[in-house]
Amino acid sequence: MAGSQCAFRAIEQGPILEDEETTIGVVMGALGQRWFDLSLTGQEAHAGPTPMSLRQDAMLGAAEITVAVNRIAIEHAPHGRGTVGVMQVHPGSRNVIPGQVNMTIDLRSLEPDSLTAMVAELKEVVEAVSQRHRLAFELTPTADFVPEHFADNCVNAVRNAASQLGYSHLDIVSGAGHDAIFMGRIAPAGMIFVPCEGGISHNEIENAAD
């Protein structure tokens, strides 16, 4: 505990602080997250005899959606994030057009309206791509974490302490989920970020020196 009103936790943070040669990250809040499982079903067929115009290639649809997820995140800069982390292709044969793909989609943003817009655009893309390639799809929500804006008194306490101690500091937003997000729903909470070597965090090789 730091002070009488706020709970704090120091966390290593990626490339921003290191790139800016800054000692303390003053965490303003954390990105909201919307997760989905997506199943695309087309038609398995032999890669040789099947003309391109007759294919129902689930992998082609998945590739287009993956590109769209990246585009959607970029269009909602600076806090938009879009990731396809898992993709399972069936039947997984060199000379067979994939008949089914199961994939995950992770969308993040700081503002609720931005996150809602990203989800709406994702749904439009999935429907359009599936129709174009004659695929059946099932888009299933699996997680919904609202954006968290930390308590002003906690954020100010970190910023003021860094100034008083002579540490360089930078307002920053957490892109990852942390316990402080859930603590913030029941009590004032904040976070303190410090730089990681090479900008690597959430990884076994991360290193944050004194």
PDB file of C-alpha atoms in Angstrom:
ATOM      1  CA  MET A   1       0.000   0.000   0.000  1.00  0.00           C
ATOM      2  CA  ALA A   2       1.170   3.525  -0.781  1.00  0.00           C
ATOM      3  CA  GLY A   3      -0.660   6.173   1.224  1.00  0.00           C
ATOM      4  CA  SER A   4      -4.026   5.465   2.806  1.00  0.00           C
ATOM      5  CA  GLN A   5      -6.336   5.561  -0.200  1.00  0.00           C
ATOM      6  CA  CYS A   6      -4.704   3.616  -3.026  1.00  0.00           C
ATOM      7  CA  ALA A   7      -3.391   0.143  -3.752  1.00  0.00           C
ATOM      8  CA  PHE A   8      -0.413   0.040  -6.112  1.00  0.00           C
ATOM      9  CA  ARG A   9       1.560  -2.624  -7.912  1.00  0.00           C
ATOM     10  CA  ALA A  10       4.808  -2.109  -9.838  1.00  0.00           C
ATOM     11  CA  ILE A  11       4.849  -3.867 -13.207  1.00  0.00           C
ATOM     12  CA  GLU A  12       7.395  -4.186 -15.979  1.00  0.00           C
ATOM     13  CA  GLN A  13       6.265  -2.504 -19.191  1.00  0.00           C
ATOM     14  CA  GLY A  14       7.369  -2.962 -22.773  1.00  0.00           C
ATOM     15  CA  PRO A  15       9.123  -0.746 -25.286  1.00  0.00           C
ATOM     16  CA  ILE A  16       7.496   2.641 -24.630  1.00  0.00           C
ATOM     17  CA  LEU A  17       9.341   3.497 -21.422  1.00  0.00           C
ATOM     18  CA  GLU A  18      12.643   2.108 -22.658  1.00  0.00           C
ATOM     19  CA  ASP A  19      12.349   3.937 -25.983  1.00  0.00           C
ATOM     20  CA  GLU A  20      11.593   7.170 -24.172  1.00  0.00           C
ATOM     21  CA  GLU A  21      14.387   6.527 -21.614  1.00  0.00           C
ATOM     22  CA  THR A  22      11.812   7.065 -18.868  1.00  0.00           C
ATOM     23  CA  THR A  23      11.993   5.556 -15.385  1.00  0.00           C
ATOM     24  CA  ILE A  24       8.364   5.571 -14.227  1.00  0.00           C
ATOM     25  CA  GLY A  25       5.167   4.884 -16.142  1.00  0.00           C
ATOM     26  CA  VAL A  26       2.156   6.649 -14.613  1.00  0.00           C
ATOM     27  CA  VAL A  27      -0.635   4.239 -15.519  1.00  0.00           C
ATOM     28  CA  MET A  28      -3.851   6.045 -16.412  1.00  0.00           C
ATOM     29  CA  GLY A  29      -5.903   2.928 -16.970  1.00  0.00           C
ATOM     30  CA  ALA A  30      -6.128  -0.356 -18.863  1.00  0.00           C
ATOM     31  CA  LEU A  31      -7.530  -1.328 -22.226  1.00  0.00           C
ATOM     32  CA  GLY A  32     -10.890  -3.040 -22.436  1.00  0.00           C
ATOM     33  CA  GLN A  33     -10.892  -6.437 -24.119  1.00  0.00           C
ATOM     34  CA  ARG A  34     -13.345  -8.343 -26.302  1.00  0.00           C
ATOM     35  CA  TRP A  35     -12.439 -11.924 -27.212  1.00  0.00           C
ATOM     36  CA  PHE A  36     -14.058 -14.166 -29.804  1.00  0.00           C
ATOM     37  CA  ASP A  37     -13.794 -17.684 -31.159  1.00  0.00           C
ATOM     38  CA  LEU A  38     -14.484 -17.866 -34.891  1.00  0.00           C
ATOM     39  CA  SER A  39     -15.240 -21.011 -36.859  1.00  0.00           C
ATOM     40  CA  LEU A  40     -15.246 -20.864 -40.675  1.00  0.00           C
ATOM     41  CA  THR A  41     -16.546 -23.846 -42.631  1.00  0.00           C
ATOM     42  CA  GLY A  42     -16.128 -24.288 -46.363  1.00  0.00           C
ATOM     43  CA  GLN A  43     -15.499 -27.411 -48.439  1.00  0.00           C
ATOM     44  CA  GLU A  44     -12.470 -29.669 -48.459  1.00  0.00           C
ATOM     45  CA  ALA A  45     -11.288 -30.440 -51.979  1.00  0.00           C
ATOM     46  CA  HIS A  46      -8.169 -31.591 -53.798  1.00  0.00           C
ATOM     47  CA  ALA A  47      -5.787 -28.724 -54.563  1.00  0.00           C
ATOM     48  CA  GLY A  48      -5.105 -29.894 -58.131  1.00  0.00           C
ATOM     49  CA  PRO A  49      -8.429 -30.712 -59.754  1.00  0.00           C
ATOM     50  CA  THR A  50     -10.445 -27.925 -58.092  1.00  0.00           C
ATOM     51  CA  PRO A  51     -10.517 -24.654 -60.116  1.00  0.00           C
ATOM     52  CA  MET A  52      -9.983 -21.461 -58.148  1.00  0.00           C
ATOM     53  CA  SER A  53     -13.468 -20.205 -59.015  1.00  0.00           C
ATOM     54  CA  LEU A  54     -15.157 -23.249 -57.456  1.00  0.00           C
ATOM     55  CA  ARG A  55     -13.313 -23.280 -54.150  1.00  0.00           C
ATOM     56  CA  GLN A  56     -14.800 -22.706 -50.709  1.00  0.00           C
ATOM     57  CA  ASP A  57     -11.466 -22.123 -48.999  1.00  0.00           C
ATOM     58  CA  ALA A  58     -11.863 -21.574 -45.264  1.00  0.00           C
ATOM     59  CA  MET A  59      -8.199 -20.654 -44.901  1.00  0.00           C
ATOM     60  CA  LEU A  60      -8.490 -17.896 -47.496  1.00  0.00           C
ATOM     61  CA  GLY A  61     -11.380 -16.441 -45.547  1.00  0.00           C
ATOM     62  CA  ALA A  62      -9.421 -16.682 -42.301  1.00  0.00           C
ATOM     63  CA  ALA A  63      -6.462 -14.894 -43.886  1.00  0.00           C
ATOM     64  CA  GLU A  64      -8.627 -12.006 -45.059  1.00  0.00           C
ATOM     65  CA  ILE A  65     -10.232 -11.681 -41.618  1.00  0.00           C
ATOM     66  CA  THR A  66      -6.795 -11.695 -39.970  1.00  0.00           C
ATOM     67  CA  VAL A  67      -5.688  -8.791 -42.168  1.00  0.00           C
ATOM     68  CA  ALA A  68      -8.933  -6.976 -41.359  1.00  0.00           C
ATOM     69  CA  VAL A  69      -8.426  -7.426 -37.596  1.00  0.00           C
ATOM     70  CA  ASN A  70      -5.046  -5.719 -37.942  1.00  0.00           C
ATOM     71  CA  ARG A  71      -6.522  -2.914 -40.047  1.00  0.00           C
ATOM     72  CA  ILE A  72      -9.361  -2.289 -37.596  1.00  0.00           C
ATOM     73  CA  ALA A  73      -6.894  -1.926 -34.721  1.00  0.00           C
ATOM     74  CA  ILE A  74      -4.699   0.511 -36.675  1.00  0.00           C
ATOM     75  CA  GLU A  75      -7.730   2.618 -37.591  1.00  0.00           C
ATOM     76  CA  HIS A  76      -8.528   2.978 -33.878  1.00  0.00           C
ATOM     77  CA  ALA A  77      -5.068   4.273 -32.919  1.00  0.00           C
ATOM     78  CA  PRO A  78      -3.413   4.958 -30.596  1.00  0.00           C
ATOM     79  CA  HIS A  79      -4.994   2.439 -28.241  1.00  0.00           C
ATOM     80  CA  GLY A  80      -6.590  -0.021 -30.664  1.00  0.00           C
ATOM     81  CA  ARG A  81      -5.239  -3.563 -30.594  1.00  0.00           C
ATOM     82  CA  GLY A  82      -6.193  -6.535 -32.766  1.00  0.00           C
ATOM     83  CA  THR A  83      -4.700 -10.024 -32.604  1.00  0.00           C
ATOM     84  CA  VAL A  84      -5.363 -13.461 -34.065  1.00  0.00           C
ATOM     85  CA  GLY A  85      -3.409 -15.688 -31.694  1.00  0.00           C
ATOM     86  CA  VAL A  86      -4.659 -19.175 -32.544  1.00  0.00           C
ATOM     87  CA  MET A  87      -5.529 -20.733 -35.894  1.00  0.00           C
ATOM     88  CA  GLN A  88      -6.357 -24.396 -36.401  1.00  0.00           C
ATOM     89  CA  VAL A  89      -6.690 -25.572 -40.004  1.00  0.00           C
ATOM     90  CA  HIS A  90      -8.509 -28.767 -41.005  1.00  0.00           C
ATOM     91  CA  PRO A  91      -7.586 -31.193 -42.457  1.00  0.00           C
ATOM     92  CA  GLY A  92      -4.054 -29.757 -42.533  1.00  0.00           C
ATOM     93  CA  SER A  93      -2.820 -31.456 -45.679  1.00  0.00           C
ATOM     94  CA  ARG A  94      -0.445 -29.925 -48.222  1.00  0.00           C
ATOM     95  CA  ASN A  95      -2.657 -30.727 -51.201  1.00  0.00           C
ATOM     96  CA  VAL A  96      -6.122 -30.267 -49.712  1.00  0.00           C
ATOM     97  CA  ILE A  97      -8.083 -27.014 -49.699  1.00  0.00           C
ATOM     98  CA  PRO A  98      -8.907 -26.326 -46.039  1.00  0.00           C
ATOM     99  CA  GLY A  99     -12.522 -27.058 -45.233  1.00  0.00           C
ATOM    100  CA  GLN A 100     -12.539 -25.583 -41.756  1.00  0.00           C
ATOM    101  CA  VAL A 101     -10.603 -23.048 -39.700  1.00  0.00           C
ATOM    102  CA  ASN A 102     -11.021 -22.349 -35.997  1.00  0.00           C
ATOM    103  CA  MET A 103      -9.377 -19.117 -34.824  1.00  0.00           C
ATOM    104  CA  THR A 104      -9.333 -16.657 -31.949  1.00  0.00           C
ATOM    105  CA  ILE A 105      -9.730 -12.881 -32.162  1.00  0.00           C
ATOM    106  CA  ASP A 106      -8.619 -10.414 -29.471  1.00  0.00           C
ATOM    107  CA  LEU A 107      -9.751  -6.766 -29.759  1.00  0.00           C
ATOM    108  CA  ARG A 108      -8.725  -4.048 -27.282  1.00  0.00           C
ATOM    109  CA  SER A 109      -9.198  -0.329 -26.816  1.00  0.00           C
ATOM    110  CA  LEU A 110      -9.226   2.258 -24.034  1.00  0.00           C
ATOM    111  CA  GLU A 111     -12.619   3.819 -24.740  1.00  0.00           C
ATOM    112  CA  PRO A 112     -15.883   1.819 -24.663  1.00  0.00           C
ATOM    113  CA  ASP A 113     -17.236   3.493 -27.815  1.00  0.00           C
ATOM    114  CA  SER A 114     -14.078   2.652 -29.735  1.00  0.00           C
ATOM    115  CA  LEU A 115     -14.202  -0.974 -28.607  1.00  0.00           C
ATOM    116  CA  THR A 116     -17.867  -1.237 -29.570  1.00  0.00           C
ATOM    117  CA  ALA A 117     -17.108   0.174 -33.013  1.00  0.00           C
ATOM    118  CA  MET A 118     -14.252  -2.285 -33.497  1.00  0.00           C
ATOM    119  CA  VAL A 119     -16.514  -5.214 -32.644  1.00  0.00           C
ATOM    120  CA  ALA A 120     -19.216  -3.970 -35.006  1.00  0.00           C
ATOM    121  CA  GLU A 121     -16.723  -3.690 -37.850  1.00  0.00           C
ATOM    122  CA  LEU A 122     -15.341  -7.161 -37.109  1.00  0.00           C
ATOM    123  CA  LYS A 123     -18.838  -8.635 -37.424  1.00  0.00           C
ATOM    124  CA  GLU A 124     -19.367  -6.854 -40.743  1.00  0.00           C
ATOM    125  CA  VAL A 125     -16.059  -8.169 -42.065  1.00  0.00           C
ATOM    126  CA  VAL A 126     -16.765 -11.747 -40.989  1.00  0.00           C
ATOM    127  CA  GLU A 127     -20.180 -11.678 -42.666  1.00  0.00           C
ATOM    128  CA  ALA A 128     -18.844 -10.122 -45.891  1.00  0.00           C
ATOM    129  CA  VAL A 129     -15.853 -12.461 -46.186  1.00  0.00           C
ATOM    130  CA  SER A 130     -17.975 -15.525 -45.450  1.00  0.00           C
ATOM    131  CA  GLN A 131     -20.517 -14.542 -48.079  1.00  0.00           C
ATOM    132  CA  ARG A 132     -17.843 -13.828 -50.685  1.00  0.00           C
ATOM    133  CA  HIS A 133     -16.159 -17.209 -50.212  1.00  0.00           C
ATOM    134  CA  ARG A 134     -19.381 -19.147 -49.559  1.00  0.00           C
ATOM    135  CA  LEU A 135     -18.417 -20.085 -46.021  1.00  0.00           C
ATOM    136  CA  ALA A 136     -20.549 -20.819 -42.998  1.00  0.00           C
ATOM    137  CA  PHE A 137     -19.359 -19.085 -39.844  1.00  0.00           C
ATOM    138  CA  GLU A 138     -19.932 -19.026 -36.110  1.00  0.00           C
ATOM    139  CA  LEU A 139     -18.589 -16.027 -34.166  1.00  0.00           C
ATOM    140  CA  THR A 140     -18.751 -16.699 -30.416  1.00  0.00           C
ATOM    141  CA  PRO A 141     -17.926 -14.096 -27.729  1.00  0.00           C
ATOM    142  CA  THR A 142     -15.709 -15.578 -25.014  1.00  0.00           C
ATOM    143  CA  ALA A 143     -14.677 -12.577 -22.865  1.00  0.00           C
ATOM    144  CA  ASP A 144     -15.760  -8.992 -22.278  1.00  0.00           C
ATOM    145  CA  PHE A 145     -13.586  -6.810 -20.021  1.00  0.00           C
ATOM    146  CA  VAL A 146     -14.590  -3.156 -19.903  1.00  0.00           C
ATOM    147  CA  PRO A 147     -11.857  -0.480 -20.070  1.00  0.00           C
ATOM    148  CA  GLU A 148     -10.590   0.654 -16.667  1.00  0.00           C
ATOM    149  CA  HIS A 149      -9.709   4.248 -15.813  1.00  0.00           C
ATOM    150  CA  PHE A 150      -7.797   4.308 -12.531  1.00  0.00           C
ATOM    151  CA  ALA A 151      -8.758   6.673  -9.716  1.00  0.00           C
ATOM    152  CA  ASP A 152      -7.435  10.206 -10.198  1.00  0.00           C
ATOM    153  CA  ASN A 153      -5.986  10.404  -6.681  1.00  0.00           C
ATOM    154  CA  CYS A 154      -3.989   7.210  -7.271  1.00  0.00           C
ATOM    155  CA  VAL A 155      -2.725   8.343 -10.667  1.00  0.00           C
ATOM    156  CA  ASN A 156      -1.770  11.737  -9.259  1.00  0.00           C
ATOM    157  CA  ALA A 157       0.005  10.114  -6.307  1.00  0.00           C
ATOM    158  CA  VAL A 158       2.310   8.209  -8.670  1.00  0.00           C
ATOM    159  CA  ARG A 159       2.966  11.262 -10.831  1.00  0.00           C
ATOM    160  CA  ASN A 160       3.647  13.534  -7.851  1.00  0.00           C
ATOM    161  CA  ALA A 161       5.907  11.013  -6.121  1.00  0.00           C
ATOM    162  CA  ALA A 162       7.970  10.544  -9.285  1.00  0.00           C
ATOM    163  CA  SER A 163       8.378  14.313  -9.589  1.00  0.00           C
ATOM    164  CA  GLN A 164       9.346  14.733  -5.948  1.00  0.00           C
ATOM    165  CA  LEU A 165      11.931  11.942  -6.177  1.00  0.00           C
ATOM    166  CA  GLY A 166      13.384  13.307  -9.402  1.00  0.00           C
ATOM    167  CA  TYR A 167      12.400  10.341 -11.579  1.00  0.00           C
ATOM    168  CA  SER A 168      11.467  10.897 -15.212  1.00  0.00           C
ATOM    169  CA  HIS A 169       7.873   9.815 -15.787  1.00  0.00           C
ATOM    170  CA  LEU A 170       5.336   9.364 -18.545  1.00  0.00           C
ATOM    171  CA  ASP A 171       1.550   8.935 -18.594  1.00  0.00           C
ATOM    172  CA  ILE A 172       0.851   5.506 -20.028  1.00  0.00           C
ATOM    173  CA  VAL A 173      -1.950   2.997 -20.558  1.00  0.00           C
ATOM    174  CA  SER A 174      -1.746  -0.714 -19.753  1.00  0.00           C
ATOM    175  CA  GLY A 175      -2.436  -2.872 -22.764  1.00  0.00           C
ATOM    176  CA  ALA A 176      -2.496  -6.096 -20.746  1.00  0.00           C
ATOM    177  CA  GLY A 177      -4.917  -7.327 -18.136  1.00  0.00           C
ATOM    178  CA  HIS A 178      -3.783  -6.993 -14.504  1.00  0.00           C
ATOM    179  CA  ASP A 179      -5.233  -7.654 -11.061  1.00  0.00           C
ATOM    180  CA  ALA A 180      -5.450  -3.886 -10.525  1.00  0.00           C
ATOM    181  CA  ILE A 181      -8.246  -3.750 -13.117  1.00  0.00           C
ATOM    182  CA  PHE A 182     -10.463  -5.871 -10.873  1.00  0.00           C
ATOM    183  CA  MET A 183      -9.286  -4.125  -7.711  1.00  0.00           C
ATOM    184  CA  GLY A 184     -10.296  -0.834  -9.313  1.00  0.00           C
ATOM    185  CA  ARG A 185     -13.913  -1.981  -9.438  1.00  0.00           C
ATOM    186  CA  ILE A 186     -14.160  -2.188  -5.651  1.00  0.00           C
ATOM    187  CA  ALA A 187     -11.586   0.342  -4.386  1.00  0.00           C
ATOM    188  CA  PRO A 188      -9.309   3.112  -5.694  1.00  0.00           C
ATOM    189  CA  ALA A 189      -6.342   1.485  -7.456  1.00  0.00           C
ATOM    190  CA  GLY A 190      -3.353   2.413  -9.565  1.00  0.00           C
ATOM    191  CA  MET A 191      -0.270   0.934 -11.181  1.00  0.00           C
ATOM    192  CA  ILE A 192       3.376   1.875 -11.582  1.00  0.00           C
ATOM    193  CA  PHE A 193       5.244   0.721 -14.682  1.00  0.00           C
ATOM    194  CA  VAL A 194       9.009   0.451 -15.053  1.00  0.00           C
ATOM    195  CA  PRO A 195      11.026  -0.283 -18.223  1.00  0.00           C
ATOM    196  CA  CYS A 196      11.960  -3.764 -19.418  1.00  0.00           C
ATOM    197  CA  GLU A 197      15.200  -4.568 -21.185  1.00  0.00           C
ATOM    198  CA  GLY A 198      14.591  -4.821 -24.910  1.00  0.00           C
ATOM    199  CA  GLY A 199      10.963  -3.881 -24.406  1.00  0.00           C
ATOM    200  CA  ILE A 200      10.102  -7.493 -23.529  1.00  0.00           C
ATOM    201  CA  SER A 201       7.484  -8.121 -20.841  1.00  0.00           C
ATOM    202  CA  HIS A 202       5.130 -11.006 -20.001  1.00  0.00           C
ATOM    203  CA  ASN A 203       7.920 -13.344 -21.062  1.00  0.00           C
ATOM    204  CA  GLU A 204      10.365 -15.603 -19.233  1.00  0.00           C
ATOM    205  CA  ILE A 205      13.355 -13.623 -20.537  1.00  0.00           C
ATOM    206  CA  GLU A 206      12.112 -10.229 -19.339  1.00  0.00           C
ATOM    207  CA  ASN A 207      14.546  -8.222 -17.213  1.00  0.00           C
ATOM    208  CA  ALA A 208      13.878  -5.075 -15.200  1.00  0.00           C
ATOM    209  CA  ALA A 209      17.021  -3.921 -13.401  1.00  0.00           C
ATOM    210  CA  ASP A 210      17.101  -1.601 -10.385  1.00  0.00           C
TER     211      ASP A 210
END
